PDB file of C-alpha atoms in Angstrom:
ATOM      1  CA  MET A   1     120.074  98.816 106.223  1.00  0.00           C
ATOM      2  CA  ASN A   2     123.570  99.821 105.150  1.00  0.00           C
ATOM      3  CA  LEU A   3     123.987 103.565 104.796  1.00  0.00           C
ATOM      4  CA  ASP A   4     126.696 104.955 102.557  1.00  0.00           C
ATOM      5  CA  GLU A   5     128.125 108.467 102.650  1.00  0.00           C
ATOM      6  CA  ILE A   6     125.504 109.847 100.240  1.00  0.00           C
ATOM      7  CA  ASP A   7     122.684 108.381 102.363  1.00  0.00           C
ATOM      8  CA  ARG A   8     124.197 110.056 105.417  1.00  0.00           C
ATOM      9  CA  ARG A   9     124.429 113.400 103.606  1.00  0.00           C
ATOM     10  CA  ILE A  10     120.802 113.060 102.504  1.00  0.00           C
ATOM     11  CA  LEU A  11     119.743 112.336 106.099  1.00  0.00           C
ATOM     12  CA  ALA A  12     121.740 115.289 107.437  1.00  0.00           C
ATOM     13  CA  GLU A  13     120.114 117.622 104.915  1.00  0.00           C
ATOM     14  CA  LEU A  14     116.611 116.285 105.596  1.00  0.00           C
ATOM     15  CA  GLN A  15     117.101 116.684 109.345  1.00  0.00           C
ATOM     16  CA  ASN A  16     118.110 120.311 108.857  1.00  0.00           C
ATOM     17  CA  GLU A  17     115.396 121.128 106.326  1.00  0.00           C
ATOM     18  CA  GLY A  18     112.644 118.551 105.889  1.00  0.00           C
ATOM     19  CA  ARG A  19     110.849 120.650 103.279  1.00  0.00           C
ATOM     20  CA  VAL A  20     113.809 120.857 100.895  1.00  0.00           C
ATOM     21  CA  THR A  21     112.879 120.142  97.274  1.00  0.00           C
ATOM     22  CA  VAL A  22     114.294 117.065  95.594  1.00  0.00           C
ATOM     23  CA  ASN A  23     116.166 119.270  93.145  1.00  0.00           C
ATOM     24  CA  ASP A  24     117.824 121.279  95.928  1.00  0.00           C
ATOM     25  CA  LEU A  25     118.554 118.141  97.948  1.00  0.00           C
ATOM     26  CA  ALA A  26     120.101 116.451  94.923  1.00  0.00           C
ATOM     27  CA  GLY A  27     122.371 119.445  94.320  1.00  0.00           C
ATOM     28  CA  ARG A  28     123.465 119.537  97.962  1.00  0.00           C
ATOM     29  CA  VAL A  29     124.429 115.844  98.040  1.00  0.00           C
ATOM     30  CA  GLY A  30     125.919 115.642  94.547  1.00  0.00           C
ATOM     31  CA  LEU A  31     123.282 113.581  92.744  1.00  0.00           C
ATOM     32  CA  SER A  32     120.800 114.184  89.987  1.00  0.00           C
ATOM     33  CA  PRO A  33     117.152 114.421  91.132  1.00  0.00           C
ATOM     34  CA  THR A  34     115.935 110.957  90.072  1.00  0.00           C
ATOM     35  CA  PRO A  35     118.572 108.889  91.922  1.00  0.00           C
ATOM     36  CA  CYS A  36     118.262 111.240  94.889  1.00  0.00           C
ATOM     37  CA  LEU A  37     114.506 110.688  95.051  1.00  0.00           C
ATOM     38  CA  ARG A  38     115.049 106.921  94.819  1.00  0.00           C
ATOM     39  CA  ARG A  39     117.414 107.060  97.790  1.00  0.00           C
ATOM     40  CA  VAL A  40     114.991 109.190  99.833  1.00  0.00           C
ATOM     41  CA  ARG A  41     112.166 106.735  99.117  1.00  0.00           C
ATOM     42  CA  ARG A  42     114.426 103.800 100.066  1.00  0.00           C
ATOM     43  CA  LEU A  43     115.286 105.545 103.355  1.00  0.00           C
ATOM     44  CA  GLU A  44     111.578 106.147 104.031  1.00  0.00           C
ATOM     45  CA  GLU A  45     110.502 102.620 103.099  1.00  0.00           C
ATOM     46  CA  GLY A  46     113.362 101.133 105.126  1.00  0.00           C
ATOM     47  CA  GLY A  47     112.178 102.959 108.251  1.00  0.00           C
ATOM     48  CA  VAL A  48     115.248 105.178 108.550  1.00  0.00           C
ATOM     49  CA  VAL A  49     113.151 108.289 107.872  1.00  0.00           C
ATOM     50  CA  THR A  50     110.079 107.836 110.035  1.00  0.00           C
ATOM     51  CA  GLY A  51     108.253 111.052 109.158  1.00  0.00           C
ATOM     52  CA  TYR A  52     108.460 114.808 108.740  1.00  0.00           C
ATOM     53  CA  ALA A  53     107.383 117.414 111.259  1.00  0.00           C
ATOM     54  CA  ALA A  54     107.541 121.124 112.006  1.00  0.00           C
ATOM     55  CA  ASN A  55     109.540 122.268 115.018  1.00  0.00           C
ATOM     56  CA  VAL A  56     107.221 124.481 117.064  1.00  0.00           C
ATOM     57  CA  ASP A  57     108.396 126.991 119.672  1.00  0.00           C
ATOM     58  CA  GLN A  58     106.745 125.777 122.876  1.00  0.00           C
ATOM     59  CA  VAL A  59     106.997 129.189 124.553  1.00  0.00           C
ATOM     60  CA  ILE A  60     105.178 130.980 121.731  1.00  0.00           C
ATOM     61  CA  VAL A  61     102.346 128.427 121.778  1.00  0.00           C
ATOM     62  CA  GLY A  62     101.918 128.848 125.530  1.00  0.00           C
ATOM     63  CA  LEU A  63     103.703 125.762 126.920  1.00  0.00           C
ATOM     64  CA  PRO A  64     106.905 127.199 128.399  1.00  0.00           C
ATOM     65  CA  VAL A  65     107.266 124.829 131.362  1.00  0.00           C
ATOM     66  CA  ASN A  66     109.304 121.626 131.026  1.00  0.00           C
ATOM     67  CA  VAL A  67     109.011 119.156 133.874  1.00  0.00           C
ATOM     68  CA  PHE A  68     111.157 116.042 134.125  1.00  0.00           C
ATOM     69  CA  VAL A  69     109.281 113.419 136.091  1.00  0.00           C
ATOM     70  CA  ASN A  70     110.849 110.300 137.590  1.00  0.00           C
ATOM     71  CA  VAL A  71     108.248 107.602 138.170  1.00  0.00           C
ATOM     72  CA  THR A  72     108.798 104.463 140.207  1.00  0.00           C
ATOM     73  CA  LEU A  73     106.269 101.646 139.998  1.00  0.00           C
ATOM     74  CA  THR A  74     105.263  99.364 142.848  1.00  0.00           C
ATOM     75  CA  ARG A  75     106.270  96.351 140.718  1.00  0.00           C
ATOM     76  CA  GLN A  76     108.427  96.039 137.641  1.00  0.00           C
ATOM     77  CA  ALA A  77     106.511  93.116 136.148  1.00  0.00           C
ATOM     78  CA  GLU A  78     105.949  93.214 132.409  1.00  0.00           C
ATOM     79  CA  ALA A  79     102.192  93.760 132.681  1.00  0.00           C
ATOM     80  CA  GLU A  80     102.604  96.750 135.023  1.00  0.00           C
ATOM     81  CA  LEU A  81     105.286  98.300 132.812  1.00  0.00           C
ATOM     82  CA  GLU A  82     103.100  97.908 129.732  1.00  0.00           C
ATOM     83  CA  GLU A  83     100.054  99.325 131.533  1.00  0.00           C
ATOM     84  CA  PHE A  84     101.996 102.419 132.564  1.00  0.00           C
ATOM     85  CA  GLU A  85     103.454 102.843 129.072  1.00  0.00           C
ATOM     86  CA  ALA A  86      99.994 102.646 127.494  1.00  0.00           C
ATOM     87  CA  ALA A  87      98.587 105.157 129.981  1.00  0.00           C
ATOM     88  CA  VAL A  88     101.262 107.813 129.414  1.00  0.00           C
ATOM     89  CA  ALA A  89     101.185 107.276 125.645  1.00  0.00           C
ATOM     90  CA  GLY A  90      97.662 108.688 125.785  1.00  0.00           C
ATOM     91  CA  CYS A  91      98.711 111.865 127.608  1.00  0.00           C
ATOM     92  CA  PRO A  92      99.376 114.749 125.191  1.00  0.00           C
ATOM     93  CA  GLU A  93     101.372 116.607 127.862  1.00  0.00           C
ATOM     94  CA  VAL A  94     103.959 113.805 127.912  1.00  0.00           C
ATOM     95  CA  MET A  95     106.428 114.667 125.177  1.00  0.00           C
ATOM     96  CA  GLU A  96     108.899 111.884 125.919  1.00  0.00           C
ATOM     97  CA  CYS A  97     108.880 108.772 128.055  1.00  0.00           C
ATOM     98  CA  TYR A  98     111.849 106.488 128.694  1.00  0.00           C
ATOM     99  CA  LEU A  99     112.083 103.172 130.511  1.00  0.00           C
ATOM    100  CA  MET A 100     115.105 103.633 132.762  1.00  0.00           C
ATOM    101  CA  THR A 101     117.674 101.760 134.766  1.00  0.00           C
ATOM    102  CA  GLY A 102     118.606 103.042 138.210  1.00  0.00           C
ATOM    103  CA  THR A 103     116.447 104.397 140.989  1.00  0.00           C
ATOM    104  CA  SER A 104     113.314 105.153 138.946  1.00  0.00           C
ATOM    105  CA  ASP A 105     111.507 103.095 136.343  1.00  0.00           C
ATOM    106  CA  PHE A 106     110.476 105.849 133.923  1.00  0.00           C
ATOM    107  CA  LEU A 107     111.610 109.340 133.023  1.00  0.00           C
ATOM    108  CA  LEU A 108     109.018 111.634 131.447  1.00  0.00           C
ATOM    109  CA  ARG A 109     109.310 115.065 129.903  1.00  0.00           C
ATOM    110  CA  VAL A 110     106.047 116.889 130.417  1.00  0.00           C
ATOM    111  CA  VAL A 111     105.129 120.316 129.038  1.00  0.00           C
ATOM    112  CA  ALA A 112     102.705 122.684 130.719  1.00  0.00           C
ATOM    113  CA  ALA A 113     101.475 126.240 130.477  1.00  0.00           C
ATOM    114  CA  ASP A 114     102.399 126.970 134.104  1.00  0.00           C
ATOM    115  CA  LEU A 115     102.764 125.361 137.538  1.00  0.00           C
ATOM    116  CA  PHE A 116      99.010 125.156 138.001  1.00  0.00           C
ATOM    117  CA  ALA A 117      98.596 123.290 134.715  1.00  0.00           C
ATOM    118  CA  TYR A 118     101.291 120.822 135.757  1.00  0.00           C
ATOM    119  CA  GLU A 119      99.635 120.376 139.159  1.00  0.00           C
ATOM    120  CA  ARG A 120      96.337 119.668 137.388  1.00  0.00           C
ATOM    121  CA  PHE A 121      98.031 117.081 135.138  1.00  0.00           C
ATOM    122  CA  LEU A 122      99.737 115.499 138.145  1.00  0.00           C
ATOM    123  CA  LYS A 123      96.568 115.250 140.232  1.00  0.00           C
ATOM    124  CA  SER A 124      94.018 114.412 137.553  1.00  0.00           C
ATOM    125  CA  THR A 125      96.093 112.172 135.299  1.00  0.00           C
ATOM    126  CA  LEU A 126      99.461 110.928 136.500  1.00  0.00           C
ATOM    127  CA  THR A 127      98.559 110.001 140.075  1.00  0.00           C
ATOM    128  CA  ARG A 128      95.514 108.082 138.813  1.00  0.00           C
ATOM    129  CA  ILE A 129      97.599 105.599 136.830  1.00  0.00           C
ATOM    130  CA  PRO A 130      97.577 102.340 138.806  1.00  0.00           C
ATOM    131  CA  GLY A 131     100.790 100.896 140.176  1.00  0.00           C
ATOM    132  CA  ILE A 132     102.773 104.078 140.830  1.00  0.00           C
ATOM    133  CA  ALA A 133     104.814 104.022 144.029  1.00  0.00           C
ATOM    134  CA  ASN A 134     106.660 107.328 143.704  1.00  0.00           C
ATOM    135  CA  ILE A 135     106.634 110.461 141.546  1.00  0.00           C
ATOM    136  CA  GLN A 136     109.452 112.997 141.671  1.00  0.00           C
ATOM    137  CA  SER A 137     109.227 116.176 139.587  1.00  0.00           C
ATOM    138  CA  SER A 138     112.080 118.468 138.562  1.00  0.00           C
ATOM    139  CA  PHE A 139     111.400 121.767 136.826  1.00  0.00           C
ATOM    140  CA  ALA A 140     113.748 122.961 134.094  1.00  0.00           C
ATOM    141  CA  LEU A 141     114.883 126.529 134.652  1.00  0.00           C
ATOM    142  CA  LYS A 142     116.415 127.037 131.222  1.00  0.00           C
ATOM    143  CA  GLN A 143     116.909 125.033 128.064  1.00  0.00           C
ATOM    144  CA  VAL A 144     120.617 125.026 127.269  1.00  0.00           C
ATOM    145  CA  VAL A 145     120.748 122.690 124.249  1.00  0.00           C
ATOM    146  CA  ARG A 146     117.965 121.337 122.075  1.00  0.00           C
ATOM    147  CA  ARG A 147     118.640 119.308 118.991  1.00  0.00           C
ATOM    148  CA  THR A 148     116.379 117.420 116.677  1.00  0.00           C
ATOM    149  CA  ALA A 149     119.077 116.281 114.246  1.00  0.00           C
ATOM    150  CA  LEU A 150     120.995 113.126 115.108  1.00  0.00           C
ATOM    151  CA  PRO A 151     124.806 113.286 114.724  1.00  0.00           C
ATOM    152  CA  ILE A 152     124.927 110.794 111.859  1.00  0.00           C
ATOM    153  CA  GLY A 153     127.832 112.322 109.947  1.00  0.00           C
TER     154      GLY A 153
END
């Protein structure tokens, strides 16, 4: 999909405020409401806008701990990779999972209420996934930057 400057402005505004009204959005990007709504729908139908969500403060809801987990599998065959991916996709504690190059096969970001909750997740869930050779956990001390908006401008 080719994005012009108005599409990019619409996306920037939606990333900053997903609940903006069509009238307000149209005014911000220099369109009237009807063509603006058509563009938003085209962006949604084209898969550029994949959904809308609220950003929730993880500390306030009781999940202040971020753990970055490097996982190495015993084999990197397609079936083993897919099995691991399916297993972690079903874990609500896993906020992000990336297939990696380098020394580990996957990088996970896991949230937990505290160290004991992470230990419970590690012992009762992660270590029970077949085919794992190594797990290395790193605990984040402080979040320095967190963005949800892509730099599309």
